[in-house]
Amino acid sequence: MAKITFITTDKEAITLEASSGSVMQLAVDNDVPGIDGDCGGVCSCATCHVHVKPEHMEKTGEASEIENDMLELDDNVNEYSRLCCQLEVSDALDGLELQVAERD
Amino acid sequence: MSQNFSKDQICIVIGASHAGVNFAFSLRKEGWEGRIILFDKDPVFPYHRPPLSKAYLTSNDAIEKNLLKSAESYEKAGIELQLGITVSNIHEHDKCITLTNGTSYKYDQLVMAVGARPIIPPINGLDTANNVFALRTATDVEKIKQSLTQSTQKRVVVIGGGYIGLETAASLKKLGATVTVLEREARILARVTAPEMSDFFEKLHGDNEVSVLTNKNVIEVAHHKNINEVVCADGARYSADIIIVGVGIHVNLELAKQANLEIENGIKVDETAKAKEAIYAIGDCTFHYNPHYGRFIRLESVQNAVDQSKTAAAAICGKHPVYNSIPWFWSDQYDVKLQMVGLSTGYNKVLVRKEIGETTKFSIWYFKDQELLAVDAVNNAKAYVLGTKFIKNRNLIDQEKLVNPNAEFKALNLVQS
Ligand SMILES: Cc1cc2nc3c(=O)[nH]c(=O)nc-3n(C[C@H](O)[C@H](O)[C@H](O)COP(=O)(O)OP(=O)(O)OC[C@H]3O[C@@H](n4cnc5c(N)ncnc54)[C@H](O)[C@@H]3O)c2cc1C
Ligand code: FES
């Protein structure tokens, strides 16, 4: 079981629990605003952009090349950016805090 | 307060797929307080369609892993979902619809998100052949999987070498089938890509032991002792335990005709997705204007369904949005990811950007003279992203640098001032 907290663009904190699936799916299933997941989680749409809390970067590991390239679609990209459909929920993510990226 | 925000108003949506579902949630977000009722004849809880020919076909996942929204989300947003129910009539003068079971519903705003259905071509014997499937719904996938499991020889013939046919071929191969794709044109993906891309995918399938045959016009399906034989105009015959038909779609237009909507390669809508007073249309079923390319188009993509649904929702809530998106699309076959942006129609020059030391990573750039129209990127999200930005900004590209693999692949380097 992992507890994951999303901070919305309105600064609301939403903490959710899951044991499997992608972080994007968790967010969509629970209506976290700003996470749309239009492509269903195949790294094709970049509508699941989050900023990982800097101290938590180790929990999430590295983004793949394609994910990093796709992030560049969004002007709000920074070194903490991830597409959360590429994050699989596991115990390693317990306590993770993610800021939902502003949309252009 | 606008009358649209009244609690007494009813918005009815016909079709609960990518367009209809996204529309319903956007409408709520825009502040609509009245009822929102979604009807769909598909009894399955609304799901993502793209995985049907890709990951969903090859996995053992239940469709519940592919839902557009969770059941709780509809409940929380107060969106009424009526599944397994077909809308049979629109009475536009009375502003009401009728279901096949005879029930009528009044509406204040009606949204047609009726999409499309697969074309079943008039090929002799196709309608009476065994194990013939199209691929549009989750139920189609269940049937295909079931008949594949039951088949001992697992010989599959796919009629049509478009994206859906090719993705299905790749997925069924992965499931252990022997797959032959028959394409009528001289190359696969002929309508949508440059010859370079067709060649790449033909080879990719060949390398994966799927035979892709072109110039194969299927004229008959013959039956011999419970086995189908697919017969082509050139006399070639292919035994098939399973036949997949992937030759394109027909827009669902019957209801639009009843409502006297203007039809032209789809339901014609204005820049706000409006078809006529109190009736909107969104997604695959629309023929709409694209301001960037300056012409009316019909698209079959998630991007179009989602973006147009947002436009219609804003318009119904009294805003004046203009639908103005650069189309994008993707296709996954084997471990190749194809991403496309823009519309290549009308191109007069194709440039291929290769990457040093890579054989399955490249991009194809479609130009009309100096204007970049579209990019197809294979395993190359960077090309896709650059292309998206260049097209949006109407950047002038240094074409020599673009095709030079030693020239750094970044915007600063490629855009001419
Ligand atoms: C196998 C497959 C793979 C695809 N892959 C991709 C991809 O990789 N990328 C991409 O961008 N796009 C892809 N697409 C296209 C994408 O799925 C469509 O563009 C999208 O589904 C369009 O959404 P829509 O809501 O407009 O129409 P549809 O999805 O066609 O939905 C229309 C709905 O309306 C319902 N309906 C119609 N008439 C009635 C009626 N009278 N009463 C009640 N209900 C009715 C239908 O049952 C249907 O559920 C793929 C499509 C398929 C089939
Ligand atoms: S859901 Fe589309 S990129 Fe993450």
XYZ file of C-alpha atoms and ligand atoms in Angstrom:
578
model
C 0.000 0.000 0.000
C 1.285 3.448 -0.875
C -0.096 6.806 0.196
C 0.372 9.443 -2.476
C -0.459 13.110 -2.079
C -1.407 15.365 -4.998
C -1.239 19.115 -4.514
C -3.613 20.669 -7.020
C -3.030 23.971 -8.776
C -5.489 25.425 -6.240
C -3.140 24.245 -3.472
C -5.551 21.596 -2.296
C -3.869 18.452 -0.944
C -5.506 15.160 -1.958
C -4.060 12.030 -0.382
C -4.935 8.711 -1.992
C -4.026 5.124 -1.342
C -3.363 2.323 -3.780
C -1.348 -0.843 -4.137
C -1.140 -1.198 -7.893
C -1.816 0.539 -11.213
C -0.344 3.778 -12.429
C -0.293 7.005 -10.461
C -2.209 8.637 -13.347
C -5.004 6.066 -13.055
C -5.192 6.670 -9.323
C -5.528 10.401 -9.921
C -8.114 10.041 -12.698
C -10.206 7.564 -10.721
C -10.336 10.055 -7.901
C -10.895 13.163 -10.013
C -7.674 14.942 -9.161
C -8.101 18.172 -11.164
C -5.491 18.751 -13.849
C -4.675 15.067 -14.442
C -6.624 14.018 -17.526
C -4.756 10.987 -18.858
C -6.260 11.356 -22.312
C -4.080 8.708 -23.972
C -4.879 6.138 -21.324
C -1.334 6.082 -19.984
C 0.892 5.326 -22.967
C 3.085 8.416 -22.789
C 1.428 9.998 -25.831
C -0.548 12.994 -24.553
C 1.360 14.655 -21.671
C -1.919 15.447 -19.863
C -0.668 13.791 -16.675
C 2.211 16.150 -15.871
C 3.286 16.494 -12.234
C 6.233 17.994 -10.362
C 7.737 15.614 -7.842
C 8.577 17.150 -4.484
C 12.356 17.659 -4.790
C 13.123 15.566 -1.686
C 11.121 12.705 -3.205
C 12.945 12.405 -6.501
C 14.649 9.236 -5.314
C 11.363 7.468 -4.759
C 10.277 7.844 -8.368
C 13.514 6.981 -10.147
C 14.465 8.262 -13.584
C 12.186 9.120 -16.465
C 12.718 7.292 -19.762
C 14.015 9.154 -22.787
C 10.612 9.283 -24.449
C 8.985 10.555 -21.265
C 11.579 13.287 -20.919
C 11.076 14.299 -24.524
C 7.281 14.325 -24.175
C 7.538 16.549 -21.109
C 9.025 19.212 -23.337
C 5.560 19.683 -24.877
C 4.662 21.602 -21.763
C 6.237 24.986 -21.110
C 6.021 24.344 -17.372
C 8.530 21.532 -17.510
C 11.328 21.516 -14.925
C 13.853 19.085 -13.456
C 11.170 17.629 -11.160
C 8.691 16.954 -13.942
C 7.207 13.530 -14.577
C 4.335 12.098 -16.586
C 2.604 10.240 -13.806
C 1.201 7.535 -16.104
C 4.782 6.313 -16.168
C 4.889 5.901 -12.375
C 3.723 2.476 -11.196
C 2.249 2.438 -7.724
C 4.318 0.347 -5.303
C 5.430 0.482 -1.696
C 8.439 2.470 -2.855
C 6.126 5.409 -3.610
C 4.651 5.523 -0.114
C 4.579 9.095 1.139
C 5.186 10.578 -2.305
C 4.074 14.171 -2.844
C 3.274 15.431 -6.338
C 2.357 18.900 -7.460
C -0.057 18.907 -10.405
C 1.537 21.038 -13.144
C -0.156 24.228 -14.316
C -1.568 23.948 -17.825
C -0.585 26.464 -20.468
C -27.159 34.552 -14.503
C -27.275 32.794 -17.818
C -30.215 30.497 -18.411
C -27.725 27.722 -19.101
C -26.912 27.525 -15.447
C -30.455 26.770 -14.390
C -31.002 23.560 -12.466
C -34.094 22.737 -14.511
C -32.281 22.378 -17.791
C -31.422 19.015 -19.284
C -28.475 18.224 -21.485
C -28.711 14.934 -23.309
C -25.653 13.316 -24.815
C -25.955 10.514 -27.360
C -22.816 8.398 -27.213
C -20.726 7.792 -24.087
C -17.233 7.280 -25.430
C -14.204 9.581 -25.663
C -16.232 12.552 -26.889
C -19.447 12.113 -24.905
C -17.840 11.278 -21.575
C -15.250 14.039 -21.723
C -17.974 16.440 -22.744
C -20.153 15.540 -19.754
C -17.370 16.154 -17.255
C -16.306 19.372 -18.975
C -19.882 20.639 -18.948
C -20.061 20.133 -15.201
C -16.726 21.876 -14.789
C -17.983 24.815 -16.826
C -20.772 25.283 -14.291
C -23.793 23.538 -15.813
C -26.118 22.773 -12.907
C -28.877 20.919 -14.712
C -29.147 17.241 -15.482
C -26.631 15.594 -17.780
C -27.777 12.281 -19.231
C -25.480 10.113 -21.330
C -26.929 7.336 -23.478
C -24.917 4.609 -25.147
C -26.017 1.440 -26.830
C -22.798 -0.255 -25.760
C -23.606 -2.011 -22.460
C -19.973 -1.961 -21.321
C -18.947 0.793 -18.894
C -17.235 3.541 -21.017
C -13.647 2.644 -21.816
C -10.606 3.807 -23.783
C -10.765 2.586 -27.389
C -7.108 2.857 -28.517
C -5.901 -0.046 -26.319
C -8.477 -2.365 -27.921
C -6.145 -3.162 -30.811
C -2.991 -2.733 -28.714
C -2.244 -3.555 -25.069
C -5.780 -4.570 -24.150
C -5.945 -7.160 -26.920
C -2.739 -8.847 -25.785
C -3.271 -8.602 -22.032
C -5.575 -10.504 -19.741
C -6.708 -7.292 -18.111
C -10.378 -6.781 -17.524
C -11.936 -3.792 -19.291
C -12.216 -2.197 -15.833
C -8.511 -1.368 -16.147
C -9.299 0.770 -19.187
C -12.208 2.888 -18.049
C -12.409 6.515 -19.128
C -13.713 7.468 -15.672
C -14.548 5.525 -12.546
C -18.169 4.863 -11.559
C -17.702 7.113 -8.518
C -16.613 9.981 -10.751
C -19.947 9.954 -12.597
C -21.772 9.787 -9.321
C -19.826 12.622 -7.766
C -20.325 14.813 -10.814
C -24.008 13.937 -10.988
C -23.732 12.541 -14.505
C -26.404 9.993 -15.374
C -25.148 7.107 -17.433
C -27.645 4.956 -19.316
C -25.860 2.070 -20.959
C -27.127 -0.592 -23.297
C -29.720 1.875 -24.539
C -30.132 3.012 -28.129
C -31.528 6.382 -29.076
C -33.787 5.803 -32.073
C -35.234 9.225 -32.860
C -34.638 12.916 -32.467
C -37.688 15.157 -32.640
C -35.985 18.481 -32.985
C -39.184 20.564 -33.053
C -40.304 19.136 -29.710
C -36.720 19.078 -28.417
C -36.974 15.473 -27.395
C -35.445 12.107 -28.170
C -36.949 8.636 -28.158
C -35.260 5.409 -27.169
C -35.830 2.073 -28.899
C -37.879 1.014 -25.864
C -40.269 3.863 -26.601
C -39.363 6.165 -23.721
C -38.989 9.853 -24.559
C -36.731 12.427 -22.966
C -36.932 16.189 -23.292
C -33.748 18.145 -23.733
C -32.672 21.757 -23.660
C -29.322 20.998 -25.235
C -28.562 17.910 -27.293
C -25.059 16.662 -27.990
C -24.378 14.098 -30.695
C -21.261 12.124 -29.808
C -22.332 9.170 -31.920
C -18.964 8.379 -33.481
C -18.650 5.836 -36.210
C -18.948 2.144 -36.982
C -16.713 -0.143 -39.009
C -17.367 -0.492 -42.718
C -18.183 -4.050 -43.696
C -17.416 -4.050 -47.430
C -19.798 -5.811 -49.823
C -17.482 -8.758 -50.460
C -19.197 -11.928 -51.653
C -19.506 -14.434 -48.833
C -18.168 -12.140 -46.117
C -21.516 -11.831 -44.392
C -21.986 -15.589 -44.132
C -18.386 -16.505 -43.314
C -17.366 -17.854 -39.907
C -15.417 -15.845 -37.387
C -15.480 -12.484 -39.138
C -14.856 -9.547 -36.838
C -14.411 -5.824 -36.984
C -12.664 -4.081 -34.109
C -14.411 -1.117 -32.573
C -15.800 -2.238 -29.228
C -14.692 -4.150 -26.147
C -17.177 -6.851 -27.124
C -15.448 -7.224 -30.503
C -12.192 -7.837 -28.648
C -13.773 -10.475 -26.407
C -15.103 -12.280 -29.466
C -11.766 -12.148 -31.266
C -9.911 -13.459 -28.231
C -12.421 -16.218 -27.735
C -12.306 -17.433 -31.308
C -8.523 -17.289 -31.296
C -8.411 -19.455 -28.188
C -10.798 -21.944 -29.787
C -8.932 -22.094 -33.084
C -6.270 -24.754 -33.415
C -4.479 -23.375 -36.449
C -4.996 -19.700 -35.605
C -4.693 -18.473 -39.187
C -5.822 -14.869 -39.264
C -6.410 -12.763 -42.368
C -6.686 -9.032 -41.768
C -8.440 -7.189 -44.579
C -7.068 -3.649 -44.680
C -3.621 -2.271 -43.874
C -4.562 0.859 -41.941
C -3.585 1.585 -38.355
C -6.241 -0.578 -36.771
C -5.563 -3.503 -39.105
C -1.827 -3.301 -38.544
C -2.071 -2.913 -34.774
C -4.448 -5.844 -34.620
C -2.090 -7.902 -36.773
C 0.824 -7.157 -34.429
C -1.226 -7.980 -31.347
C -2.651 -11.236 -32.728
C 0.823 -12.306 -33.774
C 1.905 -11.772 -30.193
C -0.960 -14.036 -29.145
C 0.393 -16.818 -31.325
C -1.604 -16.371 -34.522
C -0.277 -16.711 -38.061
C -1.255 -13.391 -39.565
C -1.620 -12.181 -43.141
C -2.602 -8.592 -43.893
C -4.211 -7.955 -47.284
C -4.080 -4.377 -48.508
C -5.849 -3.280 -51.675
C -3.559 -0.325 -52.387
C 0.031 -0.560 -53.588
C 1.254 0.228 -50.075
C -0.063 0.096 -46.518
C -1.101 3.327 -44.763
C -1.333 4.847 -48.239
C -4.012 7.357 -47.302
C -2.228 8.721 -44.263
C 1.549 8.566 -44.653
C 4.411 8.999 -47.080
C 5.852 5.945 -48.882
C 8.891 5.979 -46.558
C 6.620 5.256 -43.614
C 4.718 2.537 -45.469
C 8.032 0.844 -46.302
C 9.152 1.008 -42.690
C 5.990 -0.603 -41.372
C 5.897 -3.215 -44.099
C 9.400 -4.255 -43.124
C 8.620 -4.101 -39.421
C 5.763 -6.542 -39.872
C 7.885 -8.754 -42.106
C 10.620 -8.848 -39.463
C 7.988 -9.967 -36.992
C 6.780 -12.683 -39.349
C 3.496 -11.079 -40.224
C 3.039 -11.096 -43.977
C 1.787 -7.814 -45.285
C 0.684 -8.149 -48.894
C -0.222 -5.182 -51.048
C -2.250 -4.879 -54.259
C -4.525 -7.525 -52.802
C -8.099 -6.667 -53.593
C -10.332 -9.115 -51.750
C -13.299 -10.082 -53.909
C -14.742 -13.126 -52.215
C -14.758 -15.249 -49.116
C -15.323 -18.881 -50.068
C -16.254 -21.607 -47.601
C -14.716 -25.041 -47.714
C -15.553 -27.510 -44.966
C -15.995 -24.835 -42.372
C -12.832 -23.017 -43.398
C -12.875 -19.607 -45.001
C -10.800 -18.911 -48.011
C -10.174 -15.281 -48.756
C -9.965 -14.792 -52.502
C -8.250 -11.837 -54.154
C -8.790 -10.317 -57.602
C -5.383 -11.607 -58.726
C -6.490 -15.179 -57.971
C -4.526 -15.570 -54.740
C -6.354 -17.483 -51.989
C -5.685 -17.448 -48.259
C -7.143 -19.868 -45.731
C -8.460 -18.119 -42.680
C -9.785 -19.403 -39.382
C -10.443 -15.815 -38.389
C -11.015 -12.746 -40.561
C -10.532 -9.221 -39.226
C -12.077 -6.413 -41.253
C -10.237 -3.120 -40.899
C -11.135 -1.060 -43.931
C -12.325 2.126 -42.293
C -15.447 3.552 -40.747
C -18.849 5.012 -41.553
C -19.951 7.951 -39.450
C -23.223 7.213 -37.634
C -25.455 9.674 -39.454
C -28.972 8.260 -39.162
C -29.992 10.440 -36.216
C -28.380 13.532 -37.690
C -30.424 13.065 -40.839
C -33.610 12.860 -38.809
C -32.741 16.093 -37.086
C -32.134 17.705 -40.480
C -28.560 18.547 -39.608
C -26.243 19.584 -42.394
C -24.170 16.619 -43.468
C -20.989 16.595 -45.478
C -18.510 13.804 -44.740
C -19.840 13.997 -41.176
C -22.103 16.289 -39.189
C -21.163 19.804 -40.145
C -20.521 22.014 -37.130
C -19.324 25.572 -36.584
C -16.227 26.641 -34.625
C -18.073 26.072 -31.334
C -19.109 22.519 -32.356
C -22.698 23.639 -32.862
C -24.695 21.929 -35.610
C -27.860 23.998 -35.199
C -29.780 25.739 -32.427
C -29.524 23.591 -29.250
C -27.750 20.747 -31.055
C -24.000 20.192 -30.894
C -21.860 17.437 -32.388
C -18.410 16.304 -31.244
C -15.748 13.716 -32.009
C -15.448 11.242 -34.859
C -18.893 12.135 -36.238
C -18.099 15.775 -37.030
C -17.037 17.603 -40.136
C -15.469 20.717 -38.708
C -13.335 23.679 -39.678
C -9.663 23.669 -38.778
C -8.427 27.283 -38.673
C -4.743 26.377 -38.848
C -5.113 24.471 -42.096
C -7.978 26.612 -43.348
C -10.352 23.849 -44.347
C -13.100 21.523 -43.156
C -11.934 18.123 -41.968
C -13.143 14.964 -40.273
C -10.824 13.277 -37.799
C -10.771 9.941 -36.039
C -8.741 10.572 -32.935
C -8.855 10.879 -29.191
C -7.370 14.358 -29.422
C -10.239 15.585 -31.555
C -12.880 13.905 -29.382
C -11.459 15.400 -26.185
C -10.692 18.888 -27.454
C -13.956 19.299 -29.303
C -15.877 18.133 -26.241
C -14.295 20.927 -24.207
C -15.227 23.453 -26.872
C -18.863 22.339 -26.933
C -19.089 22.397 -23.120
C -17.763 25.951 -22.957
C -20.097 27.055 -25.743
C -23.191 25.603 -24.065
C -22.221 27.451 -20.891
C -22.310 30.763 -22.680
C -18.673 31.205 -23.627
C -17.439 31.735 -27.160
C -14.666 29.223 -27.655
C -13.164 28.530 -31.051
C -12.089 24.981 -31.789
C -8.543 25.412 -32.970
C -6.282 22.424 -32.338
C -3.397 20.932 -34.237
C -4.436 17.293 -34.732
C -2.284 14.586 -33.174
C -2.433 10.821 -33.099
C -0.386 7.813 -32.106
C -0.069 4.155 -33.020
C 1.792 1.400 -31.178
C 2.913 -1.705 -33.082
C 5.339 -4.264 -31.583
C 7.741 -2.042 -29.658
C 7.511 0.800 -32.146
C 5.803 3.987 -31.131
C 4.546 6.170 -33.950
C 3.434 9.686 -33.096
C 1.911 12.031 -35.636
C 1.119 15.702 -35.501
C -0.477 17.951 -38.088
C -2.206 17.161 -41.361
C 0.017 16.094 -44.214
C -2.591 16.373 -46.975
C -1.318 18.641 -49.719
C 2.380 18.129 -49.069
C 4.807 18.452 -51.962
C 8.023 17.598 -50.157
C 8.974 14.921 -47.650
C 12.180 15.081 -45.626
C 13.460 12.233 -43.509
C 15.451 13.009 -40.409
C 17.549 10.056 -39.314
C 19.439 9.732 -36.053
C 23.022 8.533 -36.033
C 23.361 4.830 -35.256
C 19.596 4.282 -35.052
C 17.551 2.206 -37.478
C 14.188 2.318 -35.744
C 14.268 5.935 -34.661
C 13.565 8.590 -37.268
C 11.020 11.161 -38.320
C 9.282 12.211 -41.498
C 8.585 15.865 -42.117
C 5.886 16.920 -44.580
C 6.223 20.300 -46.204
C 4.251 22.336 -48.663
C 7.091 24.389 -50.053
C 8.452 26.094 -46.931
C 5.484 25.421 -44.697
C 5.732 22.501 -42.296
C 2.408 20.642 -42.431
C 2.950 17.503 -40.392
C 5.481 15.221 -38.713
C 5.426 11.443 -38.282
C 7.871 10.403 -35.586
C 8.973 6.806 -35.063
C 10.329 6.109 -31.576
C 11.242 9.759 -31.521
C 9.174 11.835 -29.130
C 11.622 14.685 -29.529
C 10.770 15.011 -33.211
C 7.097 14.861 -32.337
C 7.435 17.619 -29.750
C 9.560 19.842 -31.980
C 7.151 19.298 -34.846
C 4.182 20.220 -32.667
C 5.812 23.479 -31.650
C 7.000 24.361 -35.142
C 3.579 23.756 -36.671
C 1.769 25.728 -33.967
C 4.148 28.661 -34.329
C 4.289 28.357 -38.108
C 8.075 28.400 -37.825
C 10.228 28.447 -40.903
C 12.556 25.450 -40.743
C 16.131 25.184 -41.921
C 15.544 22.113 -44.075
C 19.210 21.392 -44.646
C 19.948 21.216 -40.946
C 16.820 19.199 -40.367
C 18.054 16.317 -42.493
C 21.628 16.544 -41.265
C 21.938 14.007 -38.420
C 25.026 15.834 -37.194
C 23.083 19.048 -36.726
C 21.791 19.264 -33.185
C 18.123 18.371 -33.007
C 16.699 21.330 -31.160
C 14.464 24.263 -31.875
C 17.111 26.975 -31.646
C 19.152 25.236 -34.258
C 16.373 24.439 -36.694
C 14.160 27.505 -36.719
C 15.041 30.188 -39.211
C 14.497 33.704 -38.070
C -9.189 -0.232 -32.325
C -9.048 1.260 -32.315
C -7.804 1.841 -32.071
C -7.678 3.219 -32.033
N -6.448 3.774 -31.760
C -6.334 5.119 -31.635
C -5.097 5.714 -31.249
O -4.100 5.042 -31.048
N -5.042 7.058 -31.095
C -6.140 7.847 -31.296
O -6.056 9.061 -31.135
N -7.317 7.319 -31.694
C -7.442 5.970 -31.857
N -8.637 5.431 -32.225
C -9.747 6.331 -32.561
C -10.505 6.763 -31.319
O -10.820 5.669 -30.527
C -11.752 7.494 -31.760
O -11.359 8.651 -32.456
C -12.624 7.867 -30.574
O -13.132 6.723 -29.966
C -13.751 8.789 -31.019
O -14.604 9.013 -29.961
P -16.128 9.396 -30.180
O -16.696 9.477 -28.822
O -16.227 10.547 -31.091
O -16.770 8.186 -31.002
P -16.900 6.655 -30.640
O -15.758 6.209 -29.841
O -17.212 5.971 -31.908
O -18.194 6.583 -29.696
C -19.491 6.809 -30.141
C -20.441 6.130 -29.185
O -21.770 6.457 -29.540
C -22.587 5.340 -29.346
N -23.791 5.495 -30.175
C -23.843 5.753 -31.502
N -25.123 5.869 -31.916
C -25.891 5.687 -30.819
C -27.303 5.690 -30.595
N -28.175 5.910 -31.581
N -27.757 5.458 -29.342
C -26.881 5.222 -28.309
N -25.555 5.219 -28.472
C -25.052 5.448 -29.708
C -21.712 4.168 -29.741
O -22.149 2.977 -29.140
C -20.343 4.617 -29.247
O -20.036 4.118 -27.960
C -8.802 4.043 -32.279
C -10.052 3.454 -32.543
C -10.179 2.084 -32.555
C -11.534 1.470 -32.835
S -1.656 9.728 -19.731
Fe -1.014 10.353 -21.686
S 1.071 10.790 -21.328
Fe 0.414 10.133 -19.389
